[in-house]
Amino acid sequence: MVRIKDLNKFYGSFHVLKDVDLEVARGEVLVVVGASGSGKSTLIRCVNGLEEYQSGNLEVDGFRMPRAEEREFGEVKGLRDIRRGVGMVFQQFNLFPHLSVLHNVTLGPIRVRGKSRDEAEAQAMQLLDRVGLRDQALKYPGALSGGQQQRVAIARSLAMEPHLMLFDEPTSALDPEMVGEVLDVMRELAREGMTMMIVTHEMGFAREVSDRVIYVDQGRITETSKPDAFFDNPQNERTRAFLSRVLKH
């Protein structure tokens, strides 16, 4: 699903991602961990084209994401289509506050996918049922808890029928008691075989749902392994130091 080779990303003179090599298989759940500022979020934002990269190669579902110089003069043919197949859930929920929950979920399928309102609403209600929020469909985001809003954000992404889901610290803005309800939805997606790349500090969740864990350190992937090996026997000294810090809390 994702192939990355020798990828380099700069912000001005700051080298954010350094010679990144990574493949994500269809149906795989890959968890990305690392200290704040290590480049984790930038990596997955490159995967859906929100960030441009300067050199190397990045393919998503067979489509090569264009480099920065290729996008300098406007939208690249095919980029919009591939991005439709990549769902993204952010730290902040990014819901439209003036639209109902139902309208938030149907907007993309109607505007982008060209679905009829009836078809989009039927699909939205199924998805809201799936995330446990069917009874909240006519409410506005401000009337929901943080955990509920994040579940709406997941439903909104799923409404675009993605082949790949990206999660950027989806629980970091939530109160602790709301984290579990969002992780439960993500666990269900993993069980259903959705291809996912997840940036998270929830180490127990990472161990439970991932097929593989990678550690990003100062813009490089310095360790990658199956979850049990990653958490029980990390090979890299900086990985061990990171885990000793985060697992204490």
Coordinates of N, CA, C and O in Angstrom, one line a residue, residues 35-190:
A35 N 10.0 10.4 20.1 CA 9.9 11.6 21.0 C 9.2 12.7 20.2 O 9.2 12.7 18.9
S36 N 8.7 13.7 20.9 CA 8.1 14.8 20.2 C 9.2 15.5 19.3 O 10.3 15.7 19.8
G37 N 8.8 15.9 18.1 CA 9.7 16.6 17.2 C 10.6 15.7 16.4 O 11.5 16.1 15.7
S38 N 10.3 14.4 16.5 CA 11.2 13.4 15.8 C 10.9 13.3 14.3 O 11.7 12.7 13.6
G39 N 9.7 13.8 13.9 CA 9.3 13.7 12.5 C 8.2 12.7 12.2 O 7.8 12.5 11.1
K40 N 7.6 12.2 13.3 CA 6.5 11.2 13.1 C 5.3 11.7 12.3 O 4.9 11.1 11.3
S41 N 4.8 12.8 12.8 CA 3.7 13.4 12.1 C 4.0 13.9 10.7 O 3.1 13.8 9.8
T42 N 5.2 14.4 10.5 CA 5.6 14.9 9.2 C 5.6 13.7 8.2 O 5.1 13.8 7.1
L43 N 6.0 12.5 8.7 CA 6.1 11.4 7.9 C 4.7 11.0 7.4 O 4.5 10.8 6.1
I44 N 3.7 10.9 8.2 CA 2.4 10.5 7.7 C 1.7 11.6 7.0 O 0.8 11.3 6.1
R45 N 2.0 12.8 7.2 CA 1.5 13.9 6.4 C 2.0 13.9 5.0 O 1.4 14.3 4.1
C46 N 3.3 13.4 4.9 CA 3.8 13.2 3.5 C 3.0 12.1 2.8 O 2.8 12.2 1.6
V47 N 2.6 11.1 3.5 CA 1.9 10.0 2.9 C 0.6 10.4 2.2 O 0.2 9.8 1.2
N48 N -0.1 11.4 2.8 CA -1.3 11.8 2.1 C -1.2 13.1 1.4 O -2.2 13.7 1.0
G49 N 0.0 13.6 1.2 CA 0.2 14.7 0.4 C 0.0 16.1 1.1 O 0.1 17.1 0.4
L50 N -0.2 16.1 2.4 CA -0.3 17.3 3.1 C 1.0 18.1 3.2 O 1.1 19.3 3.4
E51 N 2.1 17.3 3.2 CA 3.4 17.8 3.2 C 4.1 17.4 2.0 O 4.0 16.3 1.5
E52 N 4.9 18.3 1.4 CA 5.7 17.9 0.2 C 7.1 17.4 0.7 O 7.6 17.8 1.8
Y53 N 7.7 16.6 -0.1 CA 9.1 16.1 0.2 C 10.0 16.6 -0.9 O 9.6 16.8 -2.0
Q54 N 11.3 16.7 -0.6 CA 12.2 17.2 -1.6 C 12.9 16.2 -2.4 O 13.3 16.5 -3.6
S55 N 13.2 15.0 -1.9 CA 13.9 14.0 -2.6 C 13.5 12.6 -2.2 O 13.0 12.4 -1.1
G56 N 13.8 11.6 -3.0 CA 13.4 10.3 -2.7 C 12.2 9.9 -3.5 O 11.8 10.5 -4.5
N57 N 11.5 8.9 -3.0 CA 10.3 8.4 -3.7 C 9.2 7.9 -2.7 O 9.6 7.3 -1.7
L58 N 8.0 8.2 -3.0 CA 6.9 7.9 -2.1 C 5.7 7.4 -3.0 O 5.2 8.2 -3.7
E59 N 5.3 6.2 -2.8 CA 4.1 5.7 -3.6 C 3.0 5.2 -2.6 O 3.3 4.6 -1.6
V60 N 1.8 5.6 -3.0 CA 0.6 5.2 -2.2 C -0.3 4.5 -3.1 O -0.8 5.1 -4.1
D61 N -0.6 3.2 -2.9 CA -1.5 2.4 -3.7 C -1.1 2.5 -5.2 O -1.9 2.6 -6.1
G62 N 0.2 2.4 -5.5 CA 0.7 2.4 -6.8 C 0.9 3.8 -7.5 O 1.5 3.9 -8.6
F63 N 0.5 4.9 -6.8 CA 0.6 6.2 -7.3 C 1.8 6.9 -6.6 O 1.9 6.9 -5.4
R64 N 2.7 7.5 -7.4 CA 3.8 8.2 -6.9 C 3.5 9.6 -6.5 O 3.1 10.4 -7.3
M65 N 3.6 9.8 -5.2 CA 3.3 11.2 -4.7 C 4.4 12.1 -5.2 O 5.6 11.9 -5.2
P66 N 3.9 13.3 -5.8 CA 4.9 14.2 -6.4 C 5.8 14.9 -5.4 O 5.4 15.1 -4.3
R67 N 7.0 15.1 -5.8 CA 8.0 15.9 -5.0 C 7.6 17.4 -5.0 O 6.8 17.8 -5.8
A68 N 8.2 18.2 -4.1 CA 7.9 19.6 -4.0 C 8.0 20.3 -5.3 O 7.1 21.1 -5.7
E69 N 9.1 20.1 -6.1 CA 9.3 20.9 -7.3 C 8.2 20.5 -8.3 O 7.9 21.3 -9.2
E70 N 7.7 19.3 -8.3 CA 6.7 18.9 -9.2 C 5.3 19.5 -8.9 O 4.4 19.5 -9.8
R71 N 5.1 19.9 -7.7 CA 3.9 20.5 -7.3 C 3.9 22.0 -7.3 O 2.9 22.7 -6.9
E72 N 5.0 22.6 -7.7 CA 5.2 24.0 -7.6 C 4.2 24.8 -8.4 O 3.8 25.9 -8.0
F73 N 3.8 24.3 -9.5 CA 2.9 25.0 -10.4 C 1.5 24.5 -10.4 O 0.8 24.6 -11.4
G74 N 1.1 24.0 -9.3 CA -0.3 23.6 -9.2 C -0.5 22.1 -8.9 O 0.4 21.3 -8.7
E75 N -1.8 21.7 -8.9 CA -2.2 20.3 -8.6 C -1.7 19.3 -9.6 O -1.8 19.6 -10.8
V76 N -1.1 18.2 -9.2 CA -0.6 17.2 -10.1 C -1.7 16.3 -10.4 O -2.5 15.9 -9.6
K77 N -1.8 15.9 -11.7 CA -2.8 15.0 -12.1 C -2.8 13.7 -11.3 O -1.7 13.0 -11.2
G78 N -3.9 13.3 -10.8 CA -4.0 12.0 -10.1 C -3.9 12.2 -8.6 O -4.3 11.3 -7.8
L79 N -3.3 13.3 -8.1 CA -3.0 13.5 -6.7 C -4.3 13.6 -5.9 O -4.5 13.0 -4.9
R80 N -5.3 14.3 -6.5 CA -6.6 14.5 -5.8 C -7.3 13.1 -5.6 O -7.9 12.8 -4.6
D81 N -7.2 12.3 -6.7 CA -7.9 11.0 -6.6 C -7.3 10.1 -5.6 O -8.0 9.4 -4.8
I82 N -5.9 10.1 -5.5 CA -5.3 9.2 -4.5 C -5.6 9.7 -3.1 O -5.7 8.9 -2.2
R83 N -5.6 11.0 -2.9 CA -5.9 11.5 -1.6 C -7.3 11.2 -1.1 O -7.5 11.1 0.1
R84 N -8.2 11.0 -2.1 CA -9.6 10.6 -1.7 C -9.6 9.2 -1.0 O -10.5 8.9 -0.2
G85 N -8.6 8.4 -1.4 CA -8.5 7.1 -0.8 C -7.7 7.0 0.5 O -7.5 5.8 0.9
V86 N -7.3 8.1 1.0 CA -6.5 8.1 2.2 C -7.2 8.9 3.3 O -7.3 10.1 3.1
G87 N -7.7 8.3 4.3 CA -8.3 9.0 5.4 C -7.3 9.5 6.4 O -6.3 8.8 6.6
M88 N -7.6 10.6 7.0 CA -6.7 11.2 8.0 C -7.5 11.7 9.2 O -8.5 12.4 9.1
V89 N -7.0 11.3 10.4 CA -7.6 11.7 11.7 C -6.5 12.4 12.5 O -5.5 11.8 12.7
F90 N -6.8 13.7 12.8 CA -5.8 14.5 13.4 C -5.9 14.5 15.0 O -6.9 14.0 15.5
Q91 N -5.0 15.2 15.6 CA -5.1 15.4 17.1 C -6.4 16.2 17.4 O -7.1 15.9 18.3
Q92 N -6.5 17.3 16.7 CA -7.8 18.1 16.8 C -8.8 17.5 15.9 O -8.5 17.0 14.8
F93 N -10.1 17.7 16.2 CA -11.1 17.0 15.5 C -11.4 17.6 14.1 O -11.9 16.9 13.2
N94 N -11.3 18.9 14.0 CA -11.5 19.6 12.7 C -12.9 19.4 12.2 O -13.0 19.3 10.9
L95 N -13.8 19.3 13.0 CA -15.2 19.2 12.5 C -15.7 20.6 12.3 O -15.3 21.6 12.9
F96 N -16.7 20.7 11.4 CA -17.3 22.0 11.1 C -18.3 22.3 12.2 O -19.3 21.6 12.3
P97 N -18.1 23.3 13.0 CA -18.9 23.5 14.2 C -20.3 24.0 13.9 O -21.3 23.8 14.7
H98 N -20.5 24.6 12.7 CA -21.9 25.1 12.3 C -22.7 24.0 11.6 O -23.8 24.3 11.2
L99 N -22.1 22.8 11.4 CA -22.9 21.7 10.7 C -23.2 20.6 11.7 O -22.4 20.4 12.6
S100 N -24.3 20.0 11.6 CA -24.6 18.8 12.4 C -23.6 17.7 12.2 O -22.9 17.7 11.2
V101 N -23.6 16.8 13.1 CA -22.8 15.6 13.0 C -23.1 14.9 11.7 O -22.2 14.5 10.9
L102 N -24.4 14.7 11.3 CA -24.7 14.0 10.1 C -24.2 14.8 8.9 O -23.6 14.2 8.0
H103 N -24.3 16.1 8.9 CA -23.9 16.9 7.8 C -22.3 16.9 7.7 O -21.8 16.8 6.6
N104 N -21.6 16.8 8.8 CA -20.2 16.7 8.8 C -19.8 15.4 8.1 O -18.8 15.4 7.3
V105 N -20.5 14.3 8.3 CA -20.1 13.0 7.7 C -20.5 12.9 6.3 O -19.8 12.3 5.5
T106 N -21.6 13.6 5.9 CA -22.1 13.5 4.5 C -21.4 14.4 3.5 O -21.5 14.3 2.3
L107 N -20.8 15.5 4.0 CA -20.3 16.6 3.2 C -19.3 16.1 2.1 O -19.5 16.4 0.9
G108 N -18.3 15.3 2.5 CA -17.3 14.8 1.6 C -17.9 13.8 0.5 O -17.7 14.0 -0.7
P109 N -18.7 12.8 0.9 CA -19.3 11.9 -0.1 C -20.1 12.6 -1.1 O -20.2 12.3 -2.3
I110 N -20.9 13.7 -0.7 CA -21.7 14.4 -1.6 C -20.9 15.3 -2.5 O -21.0 15.3 -3.7
R111 N -20.0 16.1 -1.9 CA -19.2 17.1 -2.7 C -18.1 16.5 -3.5 O -17.9 16.9 -4.6
V112 N -17.5 15.4 -2.9 CA -16.3 14.9 -3.6 C -16.6 13.6 -4.3 O -16.1 13.4 -5.5
R113 N -17.3 12.7 -3.7 CA -17.7 11.4 -4.3 C -18.9 11.5 -5.2 O -19.1 10.5 -6.0
G114 N -19.6 12.6 -5.1 CA -20.8 12.7 -6.0 C -22.0 11.8 -5.6 O -22.9 11.6 -6.5
K115 N -22.1 11.5 -4.4 CA -23.2 10.6 -3.9 C -24.5 11.5 -3.8 O -24.4 12.7 -3.5
S116 N -25.6 10.9 -3.9 CA -26.9 11.6 -3.6 C -27.0 11.8 -2.1 O -26.3 11.1 -1.3
R117 N -27.8 12.8 -1.7 CA -27.9 13.0 -0.3 C -28.5 11.8 0.4 O -28.0 11.5 1.5
D118 N -29.5 11.2 -0.2 CA -30.1 10.0 0.5 C -29.1 8.9 0.7 O -29.0 8.3 1.7
E119 N -28.3 8.7 -0.4 CA -27.2 7.6 -0.3 C -26.2 8.0 0.8 O -25.8 7.1 1.6
A120 N -25.8 9.2 0.8 CA -24.7 9.7 1.7 C -25.3 9.6 3.2 O -24.5 9.2 4.1
E121 N -26.5 10.0 3.4 CA -27.1 10.0 4.7 C -27.3 8.5 5.2 O -27.0 8.2 6.4
A122 N -27.7 7.6 4.3 CA -27.8 6.2 4.7 C -26.5 5.6 5.1 O -26.3 5.0 6.2
Q123 N -25.4 6.0 4.4 CA -24.1 5.5 4.7 C -23.6 6.1 6.0 O -23.0 5.5 6.9
A124 N -23.9 7.4 6.2 CA -23.4 8.1 7.4 C -24.1 7.5 8.6 O -23.4 7.4 9.7
M125 N -25.3 7.2 8.6 CA -26.0 6.6 9.7 C -25.4 5.2 10.1 O -25.3 4.9 11.2
Q126 N -25.0 4.5 9.0 CA -24.4 3.2 9.3 C -23.0 3.4 10.0 O -22.7 2.7 10.9
L127 N -22.3 4.4 9.5 CA -21.0 4.7 10.1 C -21.1 5.2 11.6 O -20.3 4.9 12.4
L128 N -22.1 6.1 11.8 CA -22.3 6.6 13.1 C -22.7 5.5 14.1 O -22.4 5.5 15.2
D129 N -23.5 4.6 13.6 CA -23.9 3.4 14.3 C -22.6 2.6 14.7 O -22.4 2.1 15.8
R130 N -21.7 2.5 13.7 CA -20.5 1.7 13.9 C -19.6 2.3 15.0 O -18.9 1.6 15.7
V131 N -19.6 3.6 15.1 CA -18.8 4.3 16.1 C -19.6 4.6 17.4 O -19.2 5.4 18.3
G132 N -20.8 4.1 17.4 CA -21.7 4.3 18.6 C -22.3 5.6 18.8 O -22.6 6.0 19.9
L133 N -22.6 6.3 17.7 CA -23.1 7.7 17.8 C -24.3 8.0 16.9 O -24.6 9.1 16.6
R134 N -25.1 6.9 16.6 CA -26.3 7.1 15.8 C -27.2 8.1 16.4 O -27.8 8.9 15.7
D135 N -27.3 8.0 17.7 CA -28.3 8.9 18.4 C -27.8 10.4 18.5 O -28.6 11.2 19.0
Q136 N -26.6 10.6 18.1 CA -26.1 12.0 18.1 C -26.1 12.7 16.8 O -25.6 13.8 16.6
A137 N -26.7 12.1 15.8 CA -26.6 12.5 14.4 C -27.0 13.9 14.1 O -26.4 14.7 13.3
L138 N -28.0 14.4 14.8 CA -28.6 15.7 14.6 C -28.0 16.8 15.5 O -28.4 18.0 15.4
K139 N -27.1 16.4 16.4 CA -26.5 17.4 17.3 C -25.3 18.1 16.6 O -24.9 17.6 15.5
Y140 N -24.9 19.2 17.2 CA -23.7 19.9 16.6 C -22.5 19.5 17.4 O -22.6 19.1 18.6
P141 N -21.3 19.6 16.8 CA -20.1 19.2 17.5 C -19.9 19.7 18.9 O -19.4 19.0 19.8
G142 N -20.3 21.0 19.1 CA -20.1 21.6 20.4 C -20.9 21.0 21.5 O -20.6 21.2 22.7
A143 N -21.9 20.2 21.2 CA -22.7 19.5 22.2 C -22.1 18.1 22.6 O -22.7 17.4 23.4
L144 N -21.0 17.7 21.9 CA -20.4 16.4 22.1 C -19.2 16.5 23.0 O -18.5 17.5 23.0
S145 N -18.8 15.4 23.6 CA -17.6 15.3 24.3 C -16.4 15.2 23.3 O -16.6 14.9 22.1
G146 N -15.2 15.4 23.8 CA -14.0 15.3 22.9 C -13.9 13.9 22.3 O -13.7 13.7 21.1
G147 N -14.2 12.8 23.1 CA -14.1 11.5 22.6 C -15.2 11.3 21.5 O -14.9 10.6 20.5
Q148 N -16.4 11.8 21.7 CA -17.4 11.7 20.7 C -17.1 12.4 19.4 O -17.3 11.9 18.3
Q149 N -16.5 13.6 19.6 CA -16.1 14.4 18.4 C -15.0 13.6 17.6 O -15.1 13.6 16.4
Q150 N -14.1 13.0 18.3 CA -13.1 12.2 17.5 C -13.6 11.0 16.8 O -13.2 10.7 15.7
R151 N -14.6 10.4 17.5 CA -15.3 9.3 16.8 C -16.1 9.8 15.6 O -16.1 9.1 14.5
V152 N -16.7 10.9 15.6 CA -17.3 11.5 14.4 C -16.3 11.8 13.4 O -16.5 11.5 12.2
A153 N -15.1 12.3 13.8 CA -14.0 12.5 12.8 C -13.6 11.2 12.1 O -13.3 11.2 10.9
I154 N -13.6 10.1 12.8 CA -13.2 8.8 12.2 C -14.3 8.4 11.3 O -14.0 8.0 10.1
A155 N -15.6 8.6 11.7 CA -16.7 8.2 10.8 C -16.6 9.1 9.5 O -16.9 8.6 8.4
R156 N -16.3 10.3 9.7 CA -16.2 11.2 8.5 C -15.1 10.7 7.5 O -15.3 10.7 6.3
S157 N -14.0 10.3 8.0 CA -12.9 9.8 7.2 C -13.4 8.5 6.5 O -13.1 8.3 5.3
L158 N -14.0 7.6 7.3 CA -14.5 6.3 6.7 C -15.6 6.5 5.6 O -15.7 5.7 4.7
A159 N -16.3 7.6 5.7 CA -17.3 7.9 4.7 C -16.8 8.1 3.3 O -17.5 7.9 2.3
M160 N -15.5 8.4 3.2 CA -14.8 8.6 1.9 C -14.3 7.2 1.4 O -13.6 7.2 0.4
E161 N -14.6 6.1 2.1 CA -14.3 4.8 1.7 C -12.8 4.7 1.4 O -12.3 4.2 0.3
P162 N -11.9 5.0 2.4 CA -10.5 5.0 2.2 C -9.9 3.6 2.1 O -10.4 2.6 2.7
H163 N -8.8 3.5 1.4 CA -8.0 2.2 1.4 C -7.0 2.2 2.5 O -6.4 1.2 2.9
L164 N -6.6 3.4 3.0 CA -5.6 3.6 4.0 C -6.1 4.7 5.0 O -6.6 5.7 4.6
M165 N -5.9 4.4 6.3 CA -6.2 5.4 7.3 C -5.0 5.8 8.0 O -4.2 4.9 8.5
L166 N -4.8 7.1 8.2 CA -3.7 7.7 8.9 C -4.2 8.3 10.2 O -5.2 9.1 10.1
F167 N -3.6 8.1 11.3 CA -4.0 8.6 12.6 C -2.8 9.4 13.2 O -1.7 8.8 13.4
D168 N -2.9 10.7 13.4 CA -1.9 11.5 14.0 C -2.2 11.8 15.5 O -3.0 12.8 15.7
E169 N -1.7 11.0 16.4 CA -2.0 11.2 17.8 C -3.5 11.5 18.1 O -3.9 12.5 18.6
P170 N -4.3 10.5 17.7 CA -5.8 10.8 17.7 C -6.4 10.9 19.1 O -7.5 11.4 19.3
T171 N -5.6 10.5 20.2 CA -6.1 10.6 21.5 C -5.4 11.7 22.4 O -5.8 11.9 23.6
S172 N -4.4 12.4 21.8 CA -3.6 13.3 22.6 C -4.4 14.5 23.2 O -4.0 15.1 24.2
A173 N -5.5 14.9 22.5 CA -6.2 16.1 22.9 C -7.4 15.7 23.8 O -8.2 16.5 24.2
L174 N -7.5 14.4 24.2 CA -8.6 13.9 24.9 C -8.3 13.8 26.4 O -7.2 13.5 26.8
D175 N -9.4 14.0 27.2 CA -9.3 13.6 28.6 C -9.1 12.1 28.8 O -9.6 11.3 28.0
P176 N -8.3 11.7 29.8 CA -8.0 10.2 29.9 C -9.2 9.3 29.8 O -9.2 8.2 29.3
E177 N -10.4 9.7 30.4 CA -11.5 8.9 30.4 C -12.2 8.7 29.1 O -13.0 7.8 28.9
M178 N -11.8 9.6 28.1 CA -12.4 9.5 26.8 C -11.5 8.7 25.8 O -11.9 8.4 24.7
V179 N -10.2 8.4 26.2 CA -9.3 7.8 25.3 C -9.8 6.4 24.8 O -9.7 6.1 23.6
G180 N -10.3 5.6 25.8 CA -10.7 4.3 25.5 C -11.7 4.1 24.4 O -11.7 3.2 23.6
E181 N -12.7 5.1 24.4 CA -13.8 4.9 23.4 C -13.3 5.1 22.0 O -13.8 4.5 21.0
V182 N -12.2 6.0 21.8 CA -11.7 6.2 20.5 C -10.8 5.0 20.1 O -10.8 4.5 19.0
L183 N -10.0 4.5 21.0 CA -9.2 3.3 20.8 C -10.0 2.1 20.4 O -9.6 1.3 19.6
D184 N -11.2 2.0 21.0 CA -12.0 0.8 20.7 C -12.5 0.9 19.2 O -12.5 -0.2 18.6
V185 N -12.8 2.0 18.7 CA -13.1 2.1 17.3 C -11.9 1.7 16.4 O -12.1 1.0 15.4
M186 N -10.7 2.2 16.8 CA -9.5 1.9 16.0 C -9.2 0.4 16.1 O -8.8 -0.2 15.1
R187 N -9.5 -0.2 17.3 CA -9.3 -1.7 17.4 C -10.2 -2.4 16.4 O -9.8 -3.4 15.8
E188 N -11.4 -2.0 16.3 CA -12.4 -2.6 15.4 C -11.9 -2.5 14.0 O -12.0 -3.4 13.2
L189 N -11.4 -1.3 13.6 CA -10.9 -1.1 12.2 C -9.7 -2.1 12.0 O -9.6 -2.7 10.9
A190 N -8.9 -2.3 12.9 CA -7.7 -3.2 12.8 C -8.2 -4.6 12.6 O -7.7 -5.4 11.7

